Amino acid sequence: MELVVEELDKMKRKLKITVPQDVVSQRVDNAYKQLNRQIKMPGFRPGKIPQGILEKQVPIHSFTEMFQELMQEYYEQALRESGIIPVGVPEIENTELENLKKDSPFNFSVILDIKPEMDIQNYKGLKFKKREISITDEEQENAIRGILGRYGHLEHCSDGHKVEPNDFLLMDFEGSFQGEPLEDGSATDYKVRVGEKRMIEGFEDQLIGHQVGEEFEVKVILPANWGGKIRRISMPVPGADAEQQEDRATFNVKIKEIQQLILPELTDDIASKEGFDSVDKFRLAVKTDLQAYKEQQEEIGIKEAIFNKLVKESQAEPPEPLIKRELKFMIEGMKYQIEQSGMKLEDSGFDPKKAETEWREKALFNTKGYMVLEAIAGKENIHVAQSDLDQEYEKLAEQTKQKAEDIKKRMMSNHESLSQTNSKILGQKAMNFIYSHCEFEYVKDSDIKENQPS
Amino acid sequence: MDTFRVIEKPLVTEKSTQLQEAGNWVAFQVHPQANKIQIKNAVEKLFSVTVLRVNTSVVVGKQKRFGKNIGVSKNWKKAMLRLKDGDKIEMFEGV
């Protein structure tokens, strides 16, 4: 095999590959022999057609499949010989499929993007400020109250009671917008817990202080995409009153009932229902849970900061196919989420084509990050082992409630998603490595707002 | 007989290709009433080759049954011609 590597670009290589003549003619002969058995020609028994006649009947370039196999084989061999690691799908150029000859060498060239080599330094011993995690008594009490809520019961309030946050209301309301009834804006016997922020912003706040049987108006600014339709929003006029009347919908509200959640005392009984021996142990467990959760949040925050820093400092120029792949995965993921939420893709207003341009920057950013992490993994000899993959499968299986075996099979059959999973795990491992080599400066919770590398 | 009506079609079969390779023989289906001289002249004129020998035979039609009716396919005349060494008819070099 003859191989010429041409440097087209910093990131692009052209491989000129020549397949020797004897290999070509042998492959062609084999192909004809195989074809001979398959076709019928009057005057000949199957498999007995002279090759000369067959060659006239079936031109050589109809064996595209065979030539593709041949190209694939020699392309892989060329990669091995030249040591180039390709990225994305290679582009095959000027194949001479038109004027092929049985007894002459076969030339073709492949244009491919290569993974840029990166030299990454300064990823060990990054300095970050880390919040000291402490759980205040108030936070602990809040969490306990949340758990106790499950054991609580609702009680009607006395007539003079004014609505407070966390009260349960039963109410009717009728919405109107610009003098006309609002679509999807009315309900009877609507149940709401004040302060859960499930309604339009500002609605629940305006309920506070009212009594049972009272009728009153609530004015709120409608969200721009009310009812799944995009509405024109008037721009705020500088200096004018901040309340823009034209965007406000009016709701006539009548409160029918107010109920309060009565929490039970925390007793050993409830603690045992939650799986603890005593109240003290329950309190401790809540605290450690909170602590672990907060620490995890902190770790995620710092890892994000590391990622951002690495990407900012890297000079990496990700090749186009990688960006495209990332974009594709982002869009597929979004589609999947939409479908999971029970919406139809057409109704959701999600436009893949629009997303492709809008998310490009994000995809570029991510791809850069992956490349940096991969480079670090390569430098630190971090590899993805089979056990890591198995763990990932099991995690996925738990999330999607399928068997790990099935997921494994599906992943194995799809080369692209397998490599994506691989690089994801590799990235995680590299990230853990960097995280464990960071230097942390512990600070009090209130001292920092954002994680900034010092 | 009109020269263009003598030759009906070339025969390309396993046997004819074998003979062609062995001794430069070619085979045609010819007009049933054409004689060897007419065949020789027609082939020489149409394909600009030299014909050394002409062998002819009448291929008897086969009996074909369609239900209870028995039909007979037509008899036809086959002509085998030996060409001078080096002469070729392009048609037989792969149809």
PDB file of C-alpha atoms in Angstrom, chain A residues 42-46 48-50 52-53 56-57, chain B residues 12-17 21 90 92-95:
ATOM      1  CA  PRO A  42     -30.039 -17.548 -21.078  1.00  0.00           C
ATOM      2  CA  GLY A  43     -27.689 -20.041 -22.632  1.00  0.00           C
ATOM      3  CA  PHE A  44     -25.658 -20.557 -19.477  1.00  0.00           C
ATOM      4  CA  ARG A  45     -26.106 -22.599 -16.353  1.00  0.00           C
ATOM      5  CA  PRO A  46     -25.808 -20.612 -13.131  1.00  0.00           C
ATOM      6  CA  LYS A  48     -20.892 -21.139 -15.620  1.00  0.00           C
ATOM      7  CA  ILE A  49     -20.882 -17.787 -17.355  1.00  0.00           C
ATOM      8  CA  PRO A  50     -17.424 -16.929 -18.720  1.00  0.00           C
ATOM      9  CA  GLY A  52     -15.302 -12.073 -20.055  1.00  0.00           C
ATOM     10  CA  ILE A  53     -18.969 -12.046 -20.952  1.00  0.00           C
ATOM     11  CA  LYS A  56     -19.210  -6.808 -20.416  1.00  0.00           C
ATOM     12  CA  GLN A  57     -22.664  -7.290 -18.947  1.00  0.00           C
TER      13      GLN A  57
ATOM     14  CA  VAL B  12     -24.118 -16.994 -27.116  1.00  0.00           C
ATOM     15  CA  THR B  13     -24.214 -20.082 -24.944  1.00  0.00           C
ATOM     16  CA  GLU B  14     -21.870 -22.060 -22.809  1.00  0.00           C
ATOM     17  CA  LYS B  15     -21.079 -24.383 -25.685  1.00  0.00           C
ATOM     18  CA  SER B  16     -20.605 -21.626 -28.245  1.00  0.00           C
ATOM     19  CA  THR B  17     -18.209 -19.690 -26.056  1.00  0.00           C
ATOM     20  CA  GLU B  21     -12.120 -20.210 -27.439  1.00  0.00           C
ATOM     21  CA  GLU B  90     -17.239  -7.934 -31.717  1.00  0.00           C
ATOM     22  CA  PHE B  92     -19.338 -12.394 -29.350  1.00  0.00           C
ATOM     23  CA  GLU B  93     -16.731 -10.796 -27.184  1.00  0.00           C
ATOM     24  CA  GLY B  94     -19.348 -10.273 -24.525  1.00  0.00           C
ATOM     25  CA  VAL B  95     -22.851  -9.437 -25.502  1.00  0.00           C
TER      26      VAL B  95
END
